[in-house]
mmCIF file of C-alpha atoms and ligand atoms in Angstrom:
data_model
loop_
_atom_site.group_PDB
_atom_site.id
_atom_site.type_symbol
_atom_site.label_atom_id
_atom_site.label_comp_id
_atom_site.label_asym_id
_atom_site.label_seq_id
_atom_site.Cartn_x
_atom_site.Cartn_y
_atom_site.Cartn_z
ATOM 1 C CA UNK S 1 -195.212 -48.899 -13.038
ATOM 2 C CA UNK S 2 -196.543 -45.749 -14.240
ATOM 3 C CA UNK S 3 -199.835 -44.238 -13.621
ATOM 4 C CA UNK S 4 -199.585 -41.929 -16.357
ATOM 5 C CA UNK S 5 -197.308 -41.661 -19.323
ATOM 6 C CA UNK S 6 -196.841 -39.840 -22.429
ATOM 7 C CA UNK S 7 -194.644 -41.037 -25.272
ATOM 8 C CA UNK S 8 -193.207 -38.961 -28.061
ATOM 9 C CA UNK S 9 -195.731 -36.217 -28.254
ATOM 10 C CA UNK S 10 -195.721 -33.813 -30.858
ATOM 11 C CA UNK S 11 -197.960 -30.434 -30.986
ATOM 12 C CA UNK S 12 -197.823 -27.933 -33.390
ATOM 13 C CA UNK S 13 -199.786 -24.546 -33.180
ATOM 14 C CA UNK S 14 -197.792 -22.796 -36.257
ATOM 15 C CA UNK S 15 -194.939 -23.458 -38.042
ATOM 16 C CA UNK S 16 -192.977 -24.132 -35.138
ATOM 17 C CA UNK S 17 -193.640 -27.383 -32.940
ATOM 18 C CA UNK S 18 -194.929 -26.356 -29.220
ATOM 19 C CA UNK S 19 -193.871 -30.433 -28.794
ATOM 20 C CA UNK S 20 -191.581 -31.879 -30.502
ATOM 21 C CA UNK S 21 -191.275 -35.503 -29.214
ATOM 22 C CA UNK S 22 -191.784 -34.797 -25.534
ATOM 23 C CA UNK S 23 -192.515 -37.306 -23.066
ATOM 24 C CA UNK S 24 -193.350 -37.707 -19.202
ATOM 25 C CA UNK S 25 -194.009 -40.588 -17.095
ATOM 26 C CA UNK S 26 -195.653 -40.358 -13.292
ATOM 27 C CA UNK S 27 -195.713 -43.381 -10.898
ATOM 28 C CA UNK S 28 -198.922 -42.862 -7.907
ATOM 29 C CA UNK S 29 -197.323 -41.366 -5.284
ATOM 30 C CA UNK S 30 -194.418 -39.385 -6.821
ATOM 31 C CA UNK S 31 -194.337 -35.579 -7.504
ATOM 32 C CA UNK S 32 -192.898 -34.990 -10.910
ATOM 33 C CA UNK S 33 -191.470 -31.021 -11.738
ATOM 34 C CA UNK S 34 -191.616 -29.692 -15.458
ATOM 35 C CA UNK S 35 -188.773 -27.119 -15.756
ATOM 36 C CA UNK S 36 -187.752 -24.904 -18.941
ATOM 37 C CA UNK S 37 -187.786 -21.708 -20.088
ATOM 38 C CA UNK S 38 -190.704 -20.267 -20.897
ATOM 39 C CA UNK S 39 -192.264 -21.138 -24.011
ATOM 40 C CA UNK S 40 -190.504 -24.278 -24.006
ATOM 41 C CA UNK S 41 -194.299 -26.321 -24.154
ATOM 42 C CA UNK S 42 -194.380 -27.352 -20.615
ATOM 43 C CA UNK S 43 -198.033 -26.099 -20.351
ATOM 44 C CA UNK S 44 -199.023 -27.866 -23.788
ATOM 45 C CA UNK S 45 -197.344 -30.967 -22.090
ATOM 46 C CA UNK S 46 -199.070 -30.830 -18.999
ATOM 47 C CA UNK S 47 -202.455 -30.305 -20.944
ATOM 48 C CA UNK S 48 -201.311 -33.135 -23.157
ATOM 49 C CA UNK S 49 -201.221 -34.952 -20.341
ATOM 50 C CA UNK S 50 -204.578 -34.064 -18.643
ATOM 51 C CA UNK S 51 -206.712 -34.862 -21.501
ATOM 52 C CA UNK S 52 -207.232 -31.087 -22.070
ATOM 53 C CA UNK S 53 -205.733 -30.803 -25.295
ATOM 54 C CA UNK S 54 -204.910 -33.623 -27.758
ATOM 55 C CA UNK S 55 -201.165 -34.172 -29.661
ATOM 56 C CA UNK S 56 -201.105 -34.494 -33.141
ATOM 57 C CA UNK S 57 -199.298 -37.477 -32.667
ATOM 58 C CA UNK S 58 -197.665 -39.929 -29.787
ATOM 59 C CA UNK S 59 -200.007 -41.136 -26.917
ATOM 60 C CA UNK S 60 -201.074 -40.001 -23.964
ATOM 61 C CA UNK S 61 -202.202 -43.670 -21.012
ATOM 62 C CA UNK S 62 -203.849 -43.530 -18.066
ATOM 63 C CA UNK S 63 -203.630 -46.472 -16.233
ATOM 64 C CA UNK S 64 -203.198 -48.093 -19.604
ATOM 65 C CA UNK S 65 -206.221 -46.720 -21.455
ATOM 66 C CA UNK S 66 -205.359 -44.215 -24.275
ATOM 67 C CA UNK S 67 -206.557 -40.653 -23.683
ATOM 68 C CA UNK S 68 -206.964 -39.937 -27.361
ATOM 69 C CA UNK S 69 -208.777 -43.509 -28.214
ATOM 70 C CA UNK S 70 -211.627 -42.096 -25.568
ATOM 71 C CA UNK S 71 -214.606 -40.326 -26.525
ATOM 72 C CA UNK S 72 -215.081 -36.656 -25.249
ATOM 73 C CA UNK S 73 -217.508 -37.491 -22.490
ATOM 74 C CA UNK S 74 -215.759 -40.279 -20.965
ATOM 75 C CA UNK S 75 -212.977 -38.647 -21.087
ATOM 76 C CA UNK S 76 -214.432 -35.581 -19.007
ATOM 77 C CA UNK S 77 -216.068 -37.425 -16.594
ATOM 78 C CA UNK S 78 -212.260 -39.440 -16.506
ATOM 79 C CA UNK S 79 -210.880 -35.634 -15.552
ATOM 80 C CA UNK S 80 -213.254 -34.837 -12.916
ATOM 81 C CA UNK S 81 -213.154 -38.050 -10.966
ATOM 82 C CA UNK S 82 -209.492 -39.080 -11.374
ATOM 83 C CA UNK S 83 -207.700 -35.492 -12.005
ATOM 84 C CA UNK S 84 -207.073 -32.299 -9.556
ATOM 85 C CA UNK S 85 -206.130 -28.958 -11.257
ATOM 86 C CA UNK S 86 -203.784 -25.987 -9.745
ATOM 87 C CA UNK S 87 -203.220 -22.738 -11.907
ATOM 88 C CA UNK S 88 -201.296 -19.773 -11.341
ATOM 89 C CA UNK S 89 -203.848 -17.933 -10.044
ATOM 90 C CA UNK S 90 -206.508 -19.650 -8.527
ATOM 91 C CA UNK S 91 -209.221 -19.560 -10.764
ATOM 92 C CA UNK S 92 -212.096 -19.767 -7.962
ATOM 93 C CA UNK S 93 -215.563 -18.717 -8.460
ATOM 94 C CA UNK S 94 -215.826 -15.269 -7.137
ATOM 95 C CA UNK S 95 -219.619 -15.308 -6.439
ATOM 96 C CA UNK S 96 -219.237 -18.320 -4.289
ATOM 97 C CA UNK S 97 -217.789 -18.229 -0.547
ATOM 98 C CA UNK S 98 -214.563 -20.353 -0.490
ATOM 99 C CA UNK S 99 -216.449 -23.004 1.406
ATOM 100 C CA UNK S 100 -218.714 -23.401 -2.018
ATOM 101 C CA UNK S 101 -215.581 -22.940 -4.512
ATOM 102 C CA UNK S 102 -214.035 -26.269 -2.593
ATOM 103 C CA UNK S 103 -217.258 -27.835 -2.398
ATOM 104 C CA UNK S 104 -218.331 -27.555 -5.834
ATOM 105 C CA UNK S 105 -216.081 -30.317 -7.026
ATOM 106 C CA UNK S 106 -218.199 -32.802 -5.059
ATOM 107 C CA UNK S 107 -221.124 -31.164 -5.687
ATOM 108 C CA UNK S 108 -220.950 -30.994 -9.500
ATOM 109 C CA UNK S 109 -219.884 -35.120 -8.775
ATOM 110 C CA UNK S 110 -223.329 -35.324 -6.640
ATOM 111 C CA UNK S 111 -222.472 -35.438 -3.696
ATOM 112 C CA UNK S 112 -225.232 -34.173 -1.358
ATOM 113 C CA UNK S 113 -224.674 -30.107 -0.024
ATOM 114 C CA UNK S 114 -224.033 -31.079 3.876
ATOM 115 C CA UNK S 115 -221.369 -33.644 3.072
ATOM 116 C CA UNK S 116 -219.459 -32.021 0.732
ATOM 117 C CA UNK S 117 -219.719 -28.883 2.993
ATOM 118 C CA UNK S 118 -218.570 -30.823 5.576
ATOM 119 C CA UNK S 119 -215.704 -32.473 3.809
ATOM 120 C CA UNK S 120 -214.828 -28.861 2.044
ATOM 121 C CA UNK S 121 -214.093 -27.815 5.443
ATOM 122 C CA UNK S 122 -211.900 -30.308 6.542
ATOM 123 C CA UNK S 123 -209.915 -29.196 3.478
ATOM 124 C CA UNK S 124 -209.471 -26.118 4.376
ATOM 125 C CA UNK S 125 -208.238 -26.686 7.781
ATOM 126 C CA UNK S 126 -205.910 -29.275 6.514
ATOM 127 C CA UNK S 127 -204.640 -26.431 4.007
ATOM 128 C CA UNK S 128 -204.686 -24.038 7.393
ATOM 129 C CA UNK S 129 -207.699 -21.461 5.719
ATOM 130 C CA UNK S 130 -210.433 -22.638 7.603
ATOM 131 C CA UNK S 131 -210.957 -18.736 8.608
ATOM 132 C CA UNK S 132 -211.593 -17.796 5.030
ATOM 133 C CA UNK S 133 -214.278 -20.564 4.520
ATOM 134 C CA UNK S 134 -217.445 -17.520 5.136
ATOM 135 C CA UNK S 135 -215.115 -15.056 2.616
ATOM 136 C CA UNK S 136 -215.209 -14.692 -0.890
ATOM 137 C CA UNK S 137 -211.951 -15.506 -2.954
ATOM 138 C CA UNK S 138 -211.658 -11.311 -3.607
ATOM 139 C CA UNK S 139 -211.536 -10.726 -0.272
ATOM 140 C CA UNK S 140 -208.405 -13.272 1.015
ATOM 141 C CA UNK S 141 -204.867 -12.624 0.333
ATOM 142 C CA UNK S 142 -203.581 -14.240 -2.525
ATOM 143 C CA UNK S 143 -201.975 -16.831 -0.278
ATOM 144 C CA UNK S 144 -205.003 -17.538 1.399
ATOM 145 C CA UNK S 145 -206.912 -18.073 -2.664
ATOM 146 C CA UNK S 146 -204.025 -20.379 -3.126
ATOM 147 C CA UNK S 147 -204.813 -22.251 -0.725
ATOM 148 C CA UNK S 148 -208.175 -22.733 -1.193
ATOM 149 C CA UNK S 149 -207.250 -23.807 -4.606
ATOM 150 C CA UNK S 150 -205.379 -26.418 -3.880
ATOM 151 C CA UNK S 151 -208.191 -27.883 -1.138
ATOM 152 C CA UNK S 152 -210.506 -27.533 -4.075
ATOM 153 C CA UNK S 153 -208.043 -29.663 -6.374
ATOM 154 C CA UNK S 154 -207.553 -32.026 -3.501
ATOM 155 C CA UNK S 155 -211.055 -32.640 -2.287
ATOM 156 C CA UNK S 156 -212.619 -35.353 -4.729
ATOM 157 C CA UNK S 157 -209.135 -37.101 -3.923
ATOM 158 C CA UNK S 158 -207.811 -37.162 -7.309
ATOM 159 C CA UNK S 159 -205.328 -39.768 -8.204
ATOM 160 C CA UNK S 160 -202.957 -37.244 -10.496
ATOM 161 C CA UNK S 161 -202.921 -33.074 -9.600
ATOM 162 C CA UNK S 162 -201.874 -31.116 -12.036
ATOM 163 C CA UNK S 163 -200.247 -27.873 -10.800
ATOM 164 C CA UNK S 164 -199.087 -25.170 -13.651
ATOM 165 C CA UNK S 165 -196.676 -22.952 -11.751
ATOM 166 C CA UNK S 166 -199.050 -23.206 -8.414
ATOM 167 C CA UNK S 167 -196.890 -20.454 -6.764
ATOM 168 C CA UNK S 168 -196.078 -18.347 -9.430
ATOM 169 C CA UNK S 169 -198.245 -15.399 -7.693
ATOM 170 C CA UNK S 170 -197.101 -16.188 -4.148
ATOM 171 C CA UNK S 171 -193.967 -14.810 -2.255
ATOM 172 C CA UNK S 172 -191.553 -17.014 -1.562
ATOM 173 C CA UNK S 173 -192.077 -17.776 1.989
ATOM 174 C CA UNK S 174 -196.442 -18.372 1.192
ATOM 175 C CA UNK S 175 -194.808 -20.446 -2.096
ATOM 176 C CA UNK S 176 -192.730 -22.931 -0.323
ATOM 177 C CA UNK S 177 -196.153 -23.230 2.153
ATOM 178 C CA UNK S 178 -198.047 -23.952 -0.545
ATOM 179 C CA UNK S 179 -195.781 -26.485 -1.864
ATOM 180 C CA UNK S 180 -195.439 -28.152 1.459
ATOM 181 C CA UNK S 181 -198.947 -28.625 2.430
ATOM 182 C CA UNK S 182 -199.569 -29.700 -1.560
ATOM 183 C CA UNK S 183 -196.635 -32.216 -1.398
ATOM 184 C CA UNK S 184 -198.115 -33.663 1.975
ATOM 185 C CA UNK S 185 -201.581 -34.367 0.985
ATOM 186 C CA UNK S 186 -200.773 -35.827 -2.654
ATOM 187 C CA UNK S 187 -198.125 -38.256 -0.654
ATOM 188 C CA UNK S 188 -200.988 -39.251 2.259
ATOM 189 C CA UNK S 189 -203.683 -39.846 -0.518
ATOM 190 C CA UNK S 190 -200.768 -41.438 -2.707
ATOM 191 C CA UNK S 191 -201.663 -38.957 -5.588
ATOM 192 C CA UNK S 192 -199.194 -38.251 -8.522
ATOM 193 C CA UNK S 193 -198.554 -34.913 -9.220
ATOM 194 C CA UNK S 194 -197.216 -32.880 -12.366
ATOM 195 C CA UNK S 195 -195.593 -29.567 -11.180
ATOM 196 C CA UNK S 196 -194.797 -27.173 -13.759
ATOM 197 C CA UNK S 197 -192.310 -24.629 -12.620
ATOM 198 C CA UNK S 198 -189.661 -22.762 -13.661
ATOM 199 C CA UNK S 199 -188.384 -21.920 -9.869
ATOM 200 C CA UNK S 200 -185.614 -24.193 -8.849
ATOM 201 C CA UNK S 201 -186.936 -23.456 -5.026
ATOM 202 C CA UNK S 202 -190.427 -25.244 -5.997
ATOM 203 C CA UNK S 203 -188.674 -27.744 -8.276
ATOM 204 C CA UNK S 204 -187.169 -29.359 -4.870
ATOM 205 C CA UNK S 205 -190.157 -30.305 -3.561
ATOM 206 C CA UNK S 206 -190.123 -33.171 -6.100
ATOM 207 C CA UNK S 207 -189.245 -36.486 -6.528
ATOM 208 C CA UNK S 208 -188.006 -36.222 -10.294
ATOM 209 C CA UNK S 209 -186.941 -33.313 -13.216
ATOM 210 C CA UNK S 210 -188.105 -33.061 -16.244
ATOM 211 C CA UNK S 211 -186.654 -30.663 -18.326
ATOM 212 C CA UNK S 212 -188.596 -29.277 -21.650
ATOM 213 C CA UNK S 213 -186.569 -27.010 -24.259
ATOM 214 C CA UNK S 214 -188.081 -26.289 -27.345
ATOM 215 C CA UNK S 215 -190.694 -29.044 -27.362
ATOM 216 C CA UNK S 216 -188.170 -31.652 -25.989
ATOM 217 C CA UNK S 217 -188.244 -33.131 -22.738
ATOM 218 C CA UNK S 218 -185.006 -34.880 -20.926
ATOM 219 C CA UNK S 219 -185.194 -36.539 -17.384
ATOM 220 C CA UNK S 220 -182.557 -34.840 -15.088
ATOM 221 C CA UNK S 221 -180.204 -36.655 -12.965
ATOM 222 C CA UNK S 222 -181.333 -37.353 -9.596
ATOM 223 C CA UNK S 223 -179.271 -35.167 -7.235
ATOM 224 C CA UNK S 224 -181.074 -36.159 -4.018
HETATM 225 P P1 ADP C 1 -194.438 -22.928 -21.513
HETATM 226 O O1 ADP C 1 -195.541 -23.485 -20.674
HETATM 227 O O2 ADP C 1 -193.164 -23.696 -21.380
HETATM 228 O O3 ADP C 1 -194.220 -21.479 -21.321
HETATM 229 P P2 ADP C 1 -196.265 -23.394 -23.703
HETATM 230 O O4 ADP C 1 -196.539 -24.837 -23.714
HETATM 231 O O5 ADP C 1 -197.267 -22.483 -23.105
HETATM 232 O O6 ADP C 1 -194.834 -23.130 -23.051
HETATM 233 O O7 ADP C 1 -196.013 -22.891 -25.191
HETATM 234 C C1 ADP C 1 -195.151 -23.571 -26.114
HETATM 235 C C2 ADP C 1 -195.262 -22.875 -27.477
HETATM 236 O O8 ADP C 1 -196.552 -23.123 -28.044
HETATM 237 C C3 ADP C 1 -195.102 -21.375 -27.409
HETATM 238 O O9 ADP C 1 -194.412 -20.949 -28.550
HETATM 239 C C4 ADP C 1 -196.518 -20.871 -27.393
HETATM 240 O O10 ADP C 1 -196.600 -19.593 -27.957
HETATM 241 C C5 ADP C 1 -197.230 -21.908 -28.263
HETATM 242 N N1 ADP C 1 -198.637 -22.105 -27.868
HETATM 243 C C6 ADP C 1 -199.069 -22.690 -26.726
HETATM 244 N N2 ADP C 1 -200.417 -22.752 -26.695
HETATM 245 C C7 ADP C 1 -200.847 -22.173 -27.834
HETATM 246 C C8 ADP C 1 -202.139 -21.932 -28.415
HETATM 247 N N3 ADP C 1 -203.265 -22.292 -27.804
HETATM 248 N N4 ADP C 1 -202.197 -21.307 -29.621
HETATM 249 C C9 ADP C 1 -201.070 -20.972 -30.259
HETATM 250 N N5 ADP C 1 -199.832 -21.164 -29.796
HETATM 251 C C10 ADP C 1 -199.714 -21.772 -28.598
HETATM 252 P P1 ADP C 2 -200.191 -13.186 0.896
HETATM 253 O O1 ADP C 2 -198.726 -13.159 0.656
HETATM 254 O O2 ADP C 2 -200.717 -14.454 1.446
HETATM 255 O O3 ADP C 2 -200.955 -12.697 -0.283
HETATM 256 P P2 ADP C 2 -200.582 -10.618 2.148
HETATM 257 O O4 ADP C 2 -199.300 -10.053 2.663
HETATM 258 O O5 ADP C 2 -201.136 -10.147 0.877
HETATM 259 O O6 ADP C 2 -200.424 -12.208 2.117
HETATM 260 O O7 ADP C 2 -201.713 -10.496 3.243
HETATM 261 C C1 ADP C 2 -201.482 -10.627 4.633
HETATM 262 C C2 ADP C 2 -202.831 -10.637 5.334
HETATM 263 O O8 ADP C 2 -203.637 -9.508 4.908
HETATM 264 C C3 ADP C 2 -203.633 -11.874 4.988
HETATM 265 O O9 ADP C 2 -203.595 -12.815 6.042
HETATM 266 C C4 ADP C 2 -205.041 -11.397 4.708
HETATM 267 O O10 ADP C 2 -205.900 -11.738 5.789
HETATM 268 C C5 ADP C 2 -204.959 -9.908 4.589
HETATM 269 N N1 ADP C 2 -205.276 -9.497 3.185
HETATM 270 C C6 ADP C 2 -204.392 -9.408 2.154
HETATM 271 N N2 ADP C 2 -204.988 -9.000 1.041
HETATM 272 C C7 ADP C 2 -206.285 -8.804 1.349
HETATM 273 C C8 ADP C 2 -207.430 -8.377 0.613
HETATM 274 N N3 ADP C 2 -207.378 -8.068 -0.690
HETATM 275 N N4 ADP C 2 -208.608 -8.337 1.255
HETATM 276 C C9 ADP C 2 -208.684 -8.676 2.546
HETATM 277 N N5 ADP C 2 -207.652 -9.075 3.300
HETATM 278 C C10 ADP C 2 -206.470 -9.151 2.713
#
C-alpha cells in the first residue's frame, strides 16, 4: 500500500504545463528515482509531492489524507515531523557549526539542546563526518556538507526523504557514498524516499523508475 501517492497532477507556470498528468506512488521502505531530462517537471513533482507547492489539479495523499484539503499550518508542521529534505547543494546554515545545522531539526521540533546534540552526533558518525561536527559547512569539502545534509534530513527520522539530485555537486566516487549511506539509513528506519536524478549511476540505487518527459511520468520496467 502506498505511503504517498500522487494522481494525475497537472501544474502550469505559463503557457506550457510544467505537469501534465504526472503521477508517483512510494510504498515505506522503498527508494523511488525521478529521471528525465531537464525541465521535464521532476522538481515541480517532487515539490508536488512534499506539500511545497500545490497542483492546479489531481491530488497529492499522505497516508490517505489529502495534502491540498489541509490547511497551511498543519500541513507544515505535517513536513517537519513526517518529511526529510536533500538539495543539490546542501543548503546548511553557514553561521552554525555542522553539529547545530543537524541539530536544528530537533531543536526547532523542541527537543531539548543536549539531546538533540547528542543525537546530531550520532548522525554524523553514522554518515562517517563526525570530524566536521566543531566546523562550519564553508569550511568542509563539499562531500563532507553533503553529508551533513543528509544526517540533518535523517535526524527527526522522517518517514519520506526527499532528495532533488542529492549528488549532483559530488564526484562520482563521494556520489555513489552518499547514495549508499542515504539508501542504508532510509531502509533501517523503513523511510520512503523520492530521488530525483538524472544520473543513471544514482538511479540504481533504487527500487523503482519513474520517468518524467514533458510533464508526464511513466513507471519503467523493472530490470533488477
Ligand atoms: P526538472 O526538475 O525536470 O528540471 P522543473 O520541474 O524544474 O523540471 O521544471 C519544469 C518546467 O516548469 C520548466 O519549463 C521550468 O522552467 C518550469 N518551472 C518550474 N518551476 C517554475 C517556477 N517557479 N516559475 C516558473 N516556471 C517554473
Ligand atoms: P570532496 O570531493 O568531498 O568535495 P575534496 O577533494 O574537495 O573532497 O576534499 C578532500 C579533502 O580536503 C576533504 O576531506 C576536506 O577535509 C578537505 N577540503 C576540501 N575542501 C575544503 C575547504 N574548502 N576547506 C577546508 N577543507 C577542505
Amino acid at each position: 500500500k502506498a505511503l504517498l501517492e500522487a494522481v494525475d497532477l497537472h501544474k502550469s507556470f505559463g503557457p506550457t504545463p510544467a505537469l501534465d498528468g504526472a503521477g508517483l506512488s512510494v510504498r515505506a521502505g522503498e527508494v523511488v528515482a525521478v529521471m528525465g531530462p531537464s525541465g521535464s517537471g521532476k522538481s515541480t513533482l517532487l515539490h508536488c509531492l512534499a506539500g511545497i507547492l500545490t497542483p492546479d489539479r489531481g491530488t497529492v495523499r499522505y497516508r490517505d489524507v489529502e495534502l491540498s484539503a489541509m490547511g497551511d499550518g498543519p500541513r507544515s508542521e505535517l513536513r517537519r515531523s513526517d518529511f526529510g529534505f536533500v538539495f543539490q547543494f546542501g543548503q546548511l546554515v553557514p553561521e552554525l557549526t555542522c553539529l547545530e545545522n543537524v541539530a536544528l531539526p530537533l531543536r526547532l521540533g523542541s527537543v531539548k539542546r543536549r539531546a538533540a546534540e547528542s543525537r546530531a552526533r550520532e548522525w554524523l558518525e553514522r554518515l562517517e563526518v563526525a570530524d566536521v561536527a566543531d566546523k562550519r559547512p564553508g569550511e568542509t569539502s563539499g562531500g563532507q556538507g553533503q553529508r551533513v545534509a543528509v544526517a540533518r534530513a535523517l535526524v527527526t527520522g522522517p518517514r519520506v526523504v526527499f532528495a532533488d539530485e542529492p549528488t549532483g555537486a559530488l564526484d562520482s566516487l563521494n556520489g555513489e557514498r552518499v547514495m549508499q549511506l542515504l539508501v542504508t539509513a532510509a531502509k533501517e528506519t523503513n523511510a520512503a524516499v523520492v530521488l530525483v536524478t538524472h544520473e543513471a549511476r544514482v538511479a540504481a540505487y533504487s527500487d523503482r523508475e519513474v520517468v518524467v518527459r514533458d510533464g508526464r511520468s511513466r513507471e519503467m520496467e523493472p530490470v533488477r
